[in-house]
Coordinates of C-alpha atoms and ligand atoms in Angstrom, one line a residue:
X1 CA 27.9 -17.2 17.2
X2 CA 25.2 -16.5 14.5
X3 CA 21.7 -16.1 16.0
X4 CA 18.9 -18.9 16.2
X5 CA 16.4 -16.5 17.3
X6 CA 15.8 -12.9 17.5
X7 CA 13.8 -11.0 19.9
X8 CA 12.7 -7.6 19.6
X9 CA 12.1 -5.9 22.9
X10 CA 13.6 -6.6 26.6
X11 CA 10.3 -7.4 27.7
X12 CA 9.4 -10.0 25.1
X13 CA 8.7 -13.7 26.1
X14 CA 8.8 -15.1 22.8
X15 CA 11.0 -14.6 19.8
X16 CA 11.6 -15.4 16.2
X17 CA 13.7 -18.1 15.1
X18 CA 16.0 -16.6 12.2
X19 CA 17.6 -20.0 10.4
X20 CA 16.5 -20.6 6.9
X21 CA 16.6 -24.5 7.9
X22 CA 14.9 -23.6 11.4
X23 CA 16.2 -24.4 14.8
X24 CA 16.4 -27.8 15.4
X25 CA 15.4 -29.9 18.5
X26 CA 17.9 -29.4 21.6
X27 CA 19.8 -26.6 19.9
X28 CA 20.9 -23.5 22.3
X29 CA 21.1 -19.9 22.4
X30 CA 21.2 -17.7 25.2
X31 CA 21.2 -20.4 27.5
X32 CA 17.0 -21.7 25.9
X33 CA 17.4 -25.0 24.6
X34 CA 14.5 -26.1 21.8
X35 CA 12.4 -28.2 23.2
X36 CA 10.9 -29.0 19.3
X37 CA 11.9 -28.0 16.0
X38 CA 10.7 -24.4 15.2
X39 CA 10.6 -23.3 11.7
X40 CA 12.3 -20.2 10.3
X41 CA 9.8 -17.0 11.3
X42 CA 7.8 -18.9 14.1
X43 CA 8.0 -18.3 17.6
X44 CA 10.0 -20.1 20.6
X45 CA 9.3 -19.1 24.4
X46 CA 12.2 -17.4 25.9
X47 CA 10.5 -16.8 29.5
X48 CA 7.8 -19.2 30.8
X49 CA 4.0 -18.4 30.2
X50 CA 1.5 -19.6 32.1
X51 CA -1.8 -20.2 30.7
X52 CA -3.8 -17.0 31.0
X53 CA -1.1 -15.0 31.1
X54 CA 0.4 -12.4 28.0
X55 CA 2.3 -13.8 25.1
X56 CA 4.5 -10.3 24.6
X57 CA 6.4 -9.4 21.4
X58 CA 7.3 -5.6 20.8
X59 CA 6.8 -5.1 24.2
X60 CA 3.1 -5.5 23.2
X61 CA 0.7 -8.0 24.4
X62 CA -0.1 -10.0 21.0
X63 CA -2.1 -12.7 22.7
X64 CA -3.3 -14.9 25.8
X65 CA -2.2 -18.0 26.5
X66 CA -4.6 -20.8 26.3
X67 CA -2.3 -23.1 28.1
X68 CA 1.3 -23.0 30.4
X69 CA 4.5 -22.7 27.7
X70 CA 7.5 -24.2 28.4
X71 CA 10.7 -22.7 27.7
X72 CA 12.0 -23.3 24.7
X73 CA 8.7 -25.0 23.1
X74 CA 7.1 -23.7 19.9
X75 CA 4.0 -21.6 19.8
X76 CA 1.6 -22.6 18.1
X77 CA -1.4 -21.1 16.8
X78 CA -4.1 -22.3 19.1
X79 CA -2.0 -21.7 22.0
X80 CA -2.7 -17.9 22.1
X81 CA -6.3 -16.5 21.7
X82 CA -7.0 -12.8 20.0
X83 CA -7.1 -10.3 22.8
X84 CA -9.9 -7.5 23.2
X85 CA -9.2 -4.5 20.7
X86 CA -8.2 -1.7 22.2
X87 CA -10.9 0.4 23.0
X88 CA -11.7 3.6 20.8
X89 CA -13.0 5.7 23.5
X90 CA -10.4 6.6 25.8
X91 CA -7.3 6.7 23.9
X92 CA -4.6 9.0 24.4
X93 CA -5.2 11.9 21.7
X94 CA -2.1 13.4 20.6
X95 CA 0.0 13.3 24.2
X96 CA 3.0 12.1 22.6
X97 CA 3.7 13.8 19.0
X98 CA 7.6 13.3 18.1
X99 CA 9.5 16.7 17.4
X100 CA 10.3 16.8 14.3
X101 CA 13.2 15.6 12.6
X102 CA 16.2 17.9 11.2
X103 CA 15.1 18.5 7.7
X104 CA 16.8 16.7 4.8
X105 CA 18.0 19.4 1.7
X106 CA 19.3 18.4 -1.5
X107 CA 17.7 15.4 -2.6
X108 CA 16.0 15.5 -6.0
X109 CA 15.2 13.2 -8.6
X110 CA 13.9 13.6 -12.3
X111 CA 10.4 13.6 -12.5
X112 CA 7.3 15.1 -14.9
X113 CA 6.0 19.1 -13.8
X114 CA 2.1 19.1 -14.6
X115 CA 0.1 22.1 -15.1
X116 CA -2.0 21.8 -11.6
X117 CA 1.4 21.4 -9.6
X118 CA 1.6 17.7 -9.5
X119 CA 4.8 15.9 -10.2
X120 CA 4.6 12.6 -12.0
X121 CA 7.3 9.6 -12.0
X122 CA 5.6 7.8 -15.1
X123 CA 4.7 9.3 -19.0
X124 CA 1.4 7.7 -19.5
X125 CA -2.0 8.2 -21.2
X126 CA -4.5 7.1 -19.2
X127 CA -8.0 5.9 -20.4
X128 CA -10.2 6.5 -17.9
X129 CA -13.9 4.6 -17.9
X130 CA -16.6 5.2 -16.1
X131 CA -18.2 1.5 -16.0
X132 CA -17.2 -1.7 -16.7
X133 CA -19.8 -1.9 -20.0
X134 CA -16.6 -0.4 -21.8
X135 CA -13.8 -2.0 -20.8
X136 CA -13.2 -4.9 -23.4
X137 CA -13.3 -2.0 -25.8
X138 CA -10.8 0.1 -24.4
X139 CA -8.6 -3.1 -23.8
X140 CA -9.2 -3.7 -28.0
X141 CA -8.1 -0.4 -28.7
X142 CA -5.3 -0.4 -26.3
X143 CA -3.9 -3.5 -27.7
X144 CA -3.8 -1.8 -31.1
X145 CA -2.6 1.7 -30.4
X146 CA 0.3 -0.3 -28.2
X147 CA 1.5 -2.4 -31.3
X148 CA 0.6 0.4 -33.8
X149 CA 0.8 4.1 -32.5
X150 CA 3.0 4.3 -29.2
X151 CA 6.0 3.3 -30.9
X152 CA 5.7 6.7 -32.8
X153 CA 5.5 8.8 -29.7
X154 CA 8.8 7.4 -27.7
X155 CA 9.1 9.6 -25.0
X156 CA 5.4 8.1 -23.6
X157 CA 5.9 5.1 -21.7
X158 CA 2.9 3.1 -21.5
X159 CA -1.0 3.2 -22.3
X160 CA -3.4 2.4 -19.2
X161 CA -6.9 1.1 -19.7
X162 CA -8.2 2.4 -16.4
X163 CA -11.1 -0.2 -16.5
X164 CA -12.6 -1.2 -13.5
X165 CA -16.0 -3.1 -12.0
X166 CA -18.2 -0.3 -11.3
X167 CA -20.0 2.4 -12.7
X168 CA -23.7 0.9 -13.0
X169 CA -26.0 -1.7 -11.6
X170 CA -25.0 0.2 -8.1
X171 CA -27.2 2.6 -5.6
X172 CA -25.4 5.4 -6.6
X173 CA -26.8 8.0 -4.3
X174 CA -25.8 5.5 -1.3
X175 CA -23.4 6.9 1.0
X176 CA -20.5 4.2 0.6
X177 CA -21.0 4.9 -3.6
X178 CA -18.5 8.0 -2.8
X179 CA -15.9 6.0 -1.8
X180 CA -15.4 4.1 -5.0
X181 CA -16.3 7.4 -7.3
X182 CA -13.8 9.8 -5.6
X183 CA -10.9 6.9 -6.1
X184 CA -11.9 6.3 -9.6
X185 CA -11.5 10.5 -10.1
X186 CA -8.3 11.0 -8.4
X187 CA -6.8 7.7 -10.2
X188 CA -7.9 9.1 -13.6
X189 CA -6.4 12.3 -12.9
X190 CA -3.3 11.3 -11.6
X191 CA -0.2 12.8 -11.9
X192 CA 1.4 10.2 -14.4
X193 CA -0.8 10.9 -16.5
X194 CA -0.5 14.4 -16.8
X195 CA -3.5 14.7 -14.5
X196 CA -5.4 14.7 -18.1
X197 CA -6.6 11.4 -19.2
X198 CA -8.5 10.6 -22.0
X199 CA -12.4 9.3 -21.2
X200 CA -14.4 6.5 -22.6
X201 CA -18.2 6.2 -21.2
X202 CA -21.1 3.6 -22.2
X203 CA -23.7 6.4 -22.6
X204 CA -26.1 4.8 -20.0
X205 CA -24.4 4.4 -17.3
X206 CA -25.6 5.4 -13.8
X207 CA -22.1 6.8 -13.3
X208 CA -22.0 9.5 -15.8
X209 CA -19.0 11.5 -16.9
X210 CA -20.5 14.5 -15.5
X211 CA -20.6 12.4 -12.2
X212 CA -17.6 11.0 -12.1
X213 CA -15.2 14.4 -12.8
X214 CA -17.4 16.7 -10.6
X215 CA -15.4 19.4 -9.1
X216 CA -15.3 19.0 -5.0
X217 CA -14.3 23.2 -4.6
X218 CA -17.0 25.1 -7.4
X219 CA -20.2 23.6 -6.7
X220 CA -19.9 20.3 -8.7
X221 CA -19.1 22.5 -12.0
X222 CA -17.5 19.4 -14.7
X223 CA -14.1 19.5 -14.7
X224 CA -12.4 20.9 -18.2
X225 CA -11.4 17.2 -18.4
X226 CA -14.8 16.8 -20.5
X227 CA -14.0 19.2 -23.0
X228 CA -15.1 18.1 -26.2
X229 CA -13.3 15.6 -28.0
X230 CA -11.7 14.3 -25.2
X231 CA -14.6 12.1 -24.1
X232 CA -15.6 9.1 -26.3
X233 CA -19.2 8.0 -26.0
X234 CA -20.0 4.1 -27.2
X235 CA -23.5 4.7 -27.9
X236 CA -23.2 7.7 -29.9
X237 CA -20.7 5.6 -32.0
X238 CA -21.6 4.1 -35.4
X239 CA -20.6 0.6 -35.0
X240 CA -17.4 -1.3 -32.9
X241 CA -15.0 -0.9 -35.9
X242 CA -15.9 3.2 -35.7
X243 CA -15.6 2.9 -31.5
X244 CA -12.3 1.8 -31.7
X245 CA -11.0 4.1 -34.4
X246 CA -12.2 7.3 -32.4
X247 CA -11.2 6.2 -28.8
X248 CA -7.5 6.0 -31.1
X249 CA -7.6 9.3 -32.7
X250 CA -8.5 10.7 -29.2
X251 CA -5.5 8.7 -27.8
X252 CA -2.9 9.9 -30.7
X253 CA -3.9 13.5 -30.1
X254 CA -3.3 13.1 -26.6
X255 CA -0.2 10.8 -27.0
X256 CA 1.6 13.5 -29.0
X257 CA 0.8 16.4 -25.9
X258 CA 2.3 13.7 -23.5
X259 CA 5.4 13.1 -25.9
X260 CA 6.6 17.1 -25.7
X261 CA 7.1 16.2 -21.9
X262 CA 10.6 15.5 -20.3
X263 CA 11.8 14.6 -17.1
X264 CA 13.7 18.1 -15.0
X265 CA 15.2 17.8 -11.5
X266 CA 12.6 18.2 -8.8
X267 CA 13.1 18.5 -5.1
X268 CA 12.2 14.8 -3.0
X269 CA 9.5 17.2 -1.6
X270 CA 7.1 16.0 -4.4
X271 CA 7.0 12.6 -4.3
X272 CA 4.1 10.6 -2.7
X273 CA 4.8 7.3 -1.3
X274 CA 2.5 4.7 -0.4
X275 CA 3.6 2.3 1.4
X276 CA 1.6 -1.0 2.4
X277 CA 2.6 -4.9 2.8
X278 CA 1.0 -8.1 1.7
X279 CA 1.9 -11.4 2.7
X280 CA 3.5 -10.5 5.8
X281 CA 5.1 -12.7 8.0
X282 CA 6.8 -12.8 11.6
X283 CA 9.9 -11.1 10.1
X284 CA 8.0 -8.4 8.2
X285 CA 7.8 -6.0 11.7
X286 CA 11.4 -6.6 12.6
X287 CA 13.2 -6.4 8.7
X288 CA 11.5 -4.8 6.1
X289 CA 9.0 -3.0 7.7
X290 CA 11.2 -1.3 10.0
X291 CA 13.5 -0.3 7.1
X292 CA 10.7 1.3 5.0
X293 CA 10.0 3.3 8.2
X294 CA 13.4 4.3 8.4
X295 CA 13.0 5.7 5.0
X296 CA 9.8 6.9 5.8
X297 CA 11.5 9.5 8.2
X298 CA 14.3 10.2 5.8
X299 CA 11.3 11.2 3.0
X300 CA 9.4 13.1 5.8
X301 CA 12.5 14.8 6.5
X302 CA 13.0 15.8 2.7
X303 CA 9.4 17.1 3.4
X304 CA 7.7 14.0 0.9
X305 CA 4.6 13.1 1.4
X306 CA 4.4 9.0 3.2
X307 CA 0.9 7.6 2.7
X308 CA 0.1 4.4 5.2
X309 CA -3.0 2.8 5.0
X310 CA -4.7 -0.6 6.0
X311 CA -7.2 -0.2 8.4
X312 CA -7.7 -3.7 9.9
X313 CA -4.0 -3.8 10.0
X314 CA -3.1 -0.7 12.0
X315 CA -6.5 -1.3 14.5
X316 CA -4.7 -3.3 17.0
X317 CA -2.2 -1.1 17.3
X318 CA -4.2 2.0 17.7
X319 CA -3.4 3.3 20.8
X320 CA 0.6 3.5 19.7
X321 CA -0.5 6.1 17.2
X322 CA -3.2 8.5 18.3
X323 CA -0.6 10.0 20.8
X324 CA 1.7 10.5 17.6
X325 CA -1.1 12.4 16.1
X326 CA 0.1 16.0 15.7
X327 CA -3.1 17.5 16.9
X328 CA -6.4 16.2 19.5
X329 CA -8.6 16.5 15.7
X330 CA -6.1 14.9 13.6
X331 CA -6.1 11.6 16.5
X332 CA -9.7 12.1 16.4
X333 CA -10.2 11.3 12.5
X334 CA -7.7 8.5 13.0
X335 CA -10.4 6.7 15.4
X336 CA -13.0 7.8 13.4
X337 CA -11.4 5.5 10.8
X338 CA -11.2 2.5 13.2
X339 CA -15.0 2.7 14.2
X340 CA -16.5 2.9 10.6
X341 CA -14.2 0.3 9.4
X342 CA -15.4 -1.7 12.9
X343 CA -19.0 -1.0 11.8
X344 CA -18.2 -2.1 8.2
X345 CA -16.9 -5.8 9.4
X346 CA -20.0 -5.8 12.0
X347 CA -22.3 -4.8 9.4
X348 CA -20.8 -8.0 7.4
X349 CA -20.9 -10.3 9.8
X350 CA -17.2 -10.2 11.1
X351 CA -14.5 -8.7 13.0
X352 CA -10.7 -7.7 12.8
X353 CA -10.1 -11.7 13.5
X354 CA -10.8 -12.0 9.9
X355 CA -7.5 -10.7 8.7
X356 CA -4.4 -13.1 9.0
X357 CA -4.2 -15.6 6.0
X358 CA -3.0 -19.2 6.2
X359 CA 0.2 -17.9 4.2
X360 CA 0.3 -15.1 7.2
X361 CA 0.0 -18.3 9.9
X362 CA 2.2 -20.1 7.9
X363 CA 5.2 -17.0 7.8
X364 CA 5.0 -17.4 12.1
X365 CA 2.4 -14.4 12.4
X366 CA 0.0 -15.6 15.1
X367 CA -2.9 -13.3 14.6
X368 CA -4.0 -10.2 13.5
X369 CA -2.5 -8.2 17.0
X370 CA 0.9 -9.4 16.1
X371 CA 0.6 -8.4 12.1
X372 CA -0.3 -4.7 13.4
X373 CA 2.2 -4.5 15.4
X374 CA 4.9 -5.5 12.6
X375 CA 2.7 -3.4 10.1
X376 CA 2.7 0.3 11.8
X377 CA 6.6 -0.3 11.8
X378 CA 6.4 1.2 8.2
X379 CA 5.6 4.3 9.3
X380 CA 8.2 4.9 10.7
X381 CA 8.8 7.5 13.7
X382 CA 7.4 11.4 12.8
X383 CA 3.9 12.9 13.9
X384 CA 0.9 12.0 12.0
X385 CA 0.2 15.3 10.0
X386 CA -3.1 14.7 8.6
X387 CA -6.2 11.5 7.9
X388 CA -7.5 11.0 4.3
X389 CA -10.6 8.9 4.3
X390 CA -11.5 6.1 1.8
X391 CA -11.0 7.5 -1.7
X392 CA -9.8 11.0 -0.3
X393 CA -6.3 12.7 -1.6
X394 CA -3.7 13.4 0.6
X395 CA -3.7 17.2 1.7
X396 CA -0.5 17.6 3.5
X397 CA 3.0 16.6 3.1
X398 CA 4.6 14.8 5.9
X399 CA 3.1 11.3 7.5
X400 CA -0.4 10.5 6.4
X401 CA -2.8 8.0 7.6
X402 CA -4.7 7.0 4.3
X403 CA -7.5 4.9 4.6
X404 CA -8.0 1.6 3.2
X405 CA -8.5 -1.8 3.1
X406 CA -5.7 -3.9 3.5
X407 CA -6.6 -6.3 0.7
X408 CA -3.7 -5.9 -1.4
X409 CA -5.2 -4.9 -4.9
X410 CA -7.4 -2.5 -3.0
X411 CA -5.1 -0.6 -1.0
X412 CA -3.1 -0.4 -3.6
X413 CA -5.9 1.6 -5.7
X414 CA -7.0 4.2 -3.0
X415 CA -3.4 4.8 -2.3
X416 CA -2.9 5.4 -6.2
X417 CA -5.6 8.4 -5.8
X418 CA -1.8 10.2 -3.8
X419 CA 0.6 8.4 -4.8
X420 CA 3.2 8.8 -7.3
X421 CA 5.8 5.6 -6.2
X422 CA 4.7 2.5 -4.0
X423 CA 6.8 0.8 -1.5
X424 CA 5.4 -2.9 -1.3
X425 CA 6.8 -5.2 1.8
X426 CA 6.2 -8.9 1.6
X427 CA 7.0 -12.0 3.7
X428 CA 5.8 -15.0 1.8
X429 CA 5.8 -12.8 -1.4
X430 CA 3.6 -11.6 -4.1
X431 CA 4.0 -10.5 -8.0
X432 CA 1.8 -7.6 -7.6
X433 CA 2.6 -4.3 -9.5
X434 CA 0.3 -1.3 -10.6
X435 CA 0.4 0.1 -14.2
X436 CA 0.0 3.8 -13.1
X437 CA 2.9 3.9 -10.4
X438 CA 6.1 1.9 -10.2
X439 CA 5.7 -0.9 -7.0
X440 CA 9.1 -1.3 -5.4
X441 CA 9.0 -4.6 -3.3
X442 CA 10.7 -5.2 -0.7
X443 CA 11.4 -9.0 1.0
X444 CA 11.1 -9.3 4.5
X445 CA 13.6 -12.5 4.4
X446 CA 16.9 -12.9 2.3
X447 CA 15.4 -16.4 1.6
X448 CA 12.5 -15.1 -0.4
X449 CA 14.8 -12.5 -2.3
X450 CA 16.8 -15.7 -3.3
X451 CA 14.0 -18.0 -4.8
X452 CA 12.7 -14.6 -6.2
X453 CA 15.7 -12.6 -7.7
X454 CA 13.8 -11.2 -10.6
X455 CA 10.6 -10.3 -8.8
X456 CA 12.2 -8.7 -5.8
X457 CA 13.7 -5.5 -5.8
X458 CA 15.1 -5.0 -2.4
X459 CA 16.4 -7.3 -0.1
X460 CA 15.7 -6.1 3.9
X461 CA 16.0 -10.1 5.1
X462 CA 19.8 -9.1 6.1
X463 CA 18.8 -7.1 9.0
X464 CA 17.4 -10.1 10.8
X465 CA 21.5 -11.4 10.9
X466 CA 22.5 -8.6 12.3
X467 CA 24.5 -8.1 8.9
X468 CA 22.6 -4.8 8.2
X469 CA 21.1 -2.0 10.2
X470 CA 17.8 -0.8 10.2
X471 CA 18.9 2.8 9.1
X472 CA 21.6 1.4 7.1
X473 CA 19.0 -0.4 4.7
X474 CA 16.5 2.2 5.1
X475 CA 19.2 4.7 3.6
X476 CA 19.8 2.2 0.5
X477 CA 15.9 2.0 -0.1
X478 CA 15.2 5.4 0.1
X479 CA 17.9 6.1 -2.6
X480 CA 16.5 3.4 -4.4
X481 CA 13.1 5.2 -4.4
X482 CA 14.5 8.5 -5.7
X483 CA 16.3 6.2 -8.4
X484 CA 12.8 4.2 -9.1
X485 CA 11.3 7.8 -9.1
X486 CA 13.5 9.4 -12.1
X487 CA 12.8 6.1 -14.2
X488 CA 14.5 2.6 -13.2
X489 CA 12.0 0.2 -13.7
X490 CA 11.2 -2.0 -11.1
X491 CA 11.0 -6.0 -11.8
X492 CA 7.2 -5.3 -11.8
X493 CA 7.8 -3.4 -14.8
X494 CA 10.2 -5.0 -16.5
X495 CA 8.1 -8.1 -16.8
X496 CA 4.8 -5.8 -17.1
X497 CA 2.8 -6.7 -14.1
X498 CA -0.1 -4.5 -13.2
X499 CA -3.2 -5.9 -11.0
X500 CA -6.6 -5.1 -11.8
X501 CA -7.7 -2.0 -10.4
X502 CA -9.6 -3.0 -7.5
X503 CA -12.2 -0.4 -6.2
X504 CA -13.7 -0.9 -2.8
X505 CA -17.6 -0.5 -3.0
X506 CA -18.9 -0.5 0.6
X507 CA -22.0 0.3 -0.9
X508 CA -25.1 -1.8 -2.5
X509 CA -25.0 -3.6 -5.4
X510 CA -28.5 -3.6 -7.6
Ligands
CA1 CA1 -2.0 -5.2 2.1

């Protein structure tokens, strides 16, 4: 008999119900009849609660009950309150850290060799700004060398305005100012761009180039990246019409050192995935998540770097990872993470409850517990090898805990300071794509991958049948990903999608 619902661990008291059309009133499986109709995603009770008692999914507790819950009735969202977050100050540190896995050889794919060792996926010239004064001028020019001058230079793929909000009209000596600085310097530098982009400043800007590509390691020397020539300065320019004509003599010099590059075999040692969701639902932690884990592990075990991220989304869930943390300090800058980002939402007046959206409540999630607890499933199962805060590159290969946001467009930014490929999961779905990375996404239900065929790349919903295994899936993906990696474009691409780059700016604004 096909499923109605699906429940995810032995303890749970509630499950998912798995029809597209729902389960209907007085319908049975397992011996729980409906009591009400439950729509695809949201939960049915599959043990009696009583009020004040735990609502458990992944053997977790996600919520209290607010009042007694029949078997077989539908839970709704004011029916389970938001318990206490787990506290930060006595959490196991690194008491469980998973052996590692057998290492995977012979995996490759065709990527870009850079100078400073990095290994890009994309050919692109990057324009990098360093405030938003200049970015209508950069987008003018780009829109001309893209019509006129990149069809001359065919092995390039694309031109990327790296424009952006900041750069001025900000306390820039304020300590939350490094966060959006560092990201906007490792995003400029990045690996598909040959880790050398072209620069276009205002002139009098508080974020000057100087500031912007200071070197962390020799004192805060410039980097060569402002060798002459390859900055353009507005306000040393003659005139718009004499603006736009340098920034595209700077770009067709650059465009014809990016051209002489081709794609060689490299090992799947060099890639850097990020991996975040947006739009989740109830199906997210059991379907697609769990598959990008899967290939998560199969990545770590090729010795890849896996970036996750999403602070808010990973905070309930806290005390399932620090004992994964391969070492006491590395568990430690995990919770470090969780109290500044706790402070953040107190400073602003609000807490983790903040999180879920109505689409989230509408896809069955019931709060921001039960989206962690489906959201850490993308990292799969190795030790955490290393924390990169807000802005910061990732150090070490293996699993990383990258800092962010989980705001979609923003995450997506701080993981592009690592990243060279990005693995999106969605529920409800999104059209979201980067222009500096390819953004694989991934549908959490086969429903969703149906109404979006040509916005979807991978289907995970068939795991929720019992049609497909996890590590079945996760095996398809992950050769997807070294496929997406030597150059299949991604529906994202195809159609040209790229979101804003968001920068996160915890600091003030004059
Ligand atoms: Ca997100």
């Amino acid at each position: 008999m096909t499923p109605l619902f699906l429940r995810i661990n032995p303890a749970d008291n509630v499950a998912i119900a798995i029809p597209a059309e729902g389960i209907g009133y007085g319908m049975e499986f397992e011996g729980i009849a409906a009591r009400e109709f439950i729509p695809q995603a949201h939960k049915i009770v599959t043990a009696p609660i009583e009020a004040g008692q735990s609502v458990v999914r992944y053997g977790q507790t996600i919520g209290i009950a607010n009042r007694d819950l029949r078997l077989g009735s539908r839970i709704w969202e004011d029916d389970v309150r938001l318990p206490v977050a787990p506290s930060l100050d006595h959490l196991p540190l690194s008491t469980a850290v998973p052996e590692p896995l057998p290492p995977l050889e012979g995996f490759t794919f065709q990527g870009y060799r850079n100078a400073d060792g990095s290994v890009g996926t994309r050919n692109v010239l990057a324009i990098a700004t360093t405030v938003q004064c200049v970015a209508p001028t950069v987008d003018y020019a780009v829109k001309r060398l893209k019509s006129e001058v990149l069809p001359h230079f065919p092995n390039v793929d694309d031109i990327v305005a790296l424009t952006h909000s900041y750069g001025c009209g900000v306390a820039i000596d304020a300590p939350g100012a490094a966060i959006p600085i560092r990201t906007l310097r490792h995003i400029s530098l990045h690996a598909n761009a040959g880790a050398w982009p072209l620069v276009v400043s205002l002139g009098c800007e508080k974020l000057q180039p100087e500031r912007l590509f200071r070197s962390d390691s020799t004192a805060g020397a410039p980097l060569p990246v402002l060798e002459s020539g390859n900055v353009v300065r507005l306000q040393s320019e003659p005139g718009f019409a004499a603006t736009v004509s340098a920034i595209m003599q700077a770009a067709e010099r650059r465009l014809g050192q990016l051209n002489c590059r081709y794609r060689e075999p490299c090992p799947a040692s060099e890639l850097v995935v990020g991996l975040q969701c947006g739009g989740s639902d109830a199906f997210s932690g059991v379907t697609c998540n769990p598959a990008v884990g899967y290939a998560a592990d199969l990545l770590v075990r090729a010795g890849a770097t896996v970036l996750f991220s999403e602070v808010t989304e990973v905070r309930d869930a806290i005390h399932l990872l620090t004992p994964r943390a391969a070492t006491p300090a590395i568990a430690r800058d995990l919770i470090r993470e969780m109290r500044w980002y706790d402070e953040y939402l107190a400073r602003g007046g609000a807490d983790r409850s903040a999180n879920p959206t109505p689409g989230n409540k509408r896809g069955g999630l019931a709060n921001v517990v039960e989206k962690a607890l489906g959201s850490i499933a993308k990292a799969g199962s190795t030790a955490i090898r290393s924390v990169a805060t807000h802005g910061e590159k990732a150090s070490t290969r293996g699993l990383v805990f990258a800092a962010t946001p989980a705001s979609d467009f923003i995450c997506g930014a701080q993981q592009l300071t690592s990243m060279n490929l990005h693995v999106f999961t969605t529920g409800e779905g999104s059209p979201y794509g980067l222009a500096m990375v390819p953004v694989i996404k991934v549908s959490s239900r086969t429903s969703l991958a149906e109404r979006w065929p040509d916005l979807i790349d991978f289907d995970a919903g068939i795991i929720a049948t019992g049609a497909a295994s996890v590590e079945e899936t996760g095996r398809q993906l992950f050769r997807l990903l070294l496929d997406v990696a030597s150059g299949r474009k991604t529906w994202a691409q195809h159609w040209g999608l790229a979101n804003a780059l968001a920068l996160f700016n915890p600091g003030p604004v004059t």
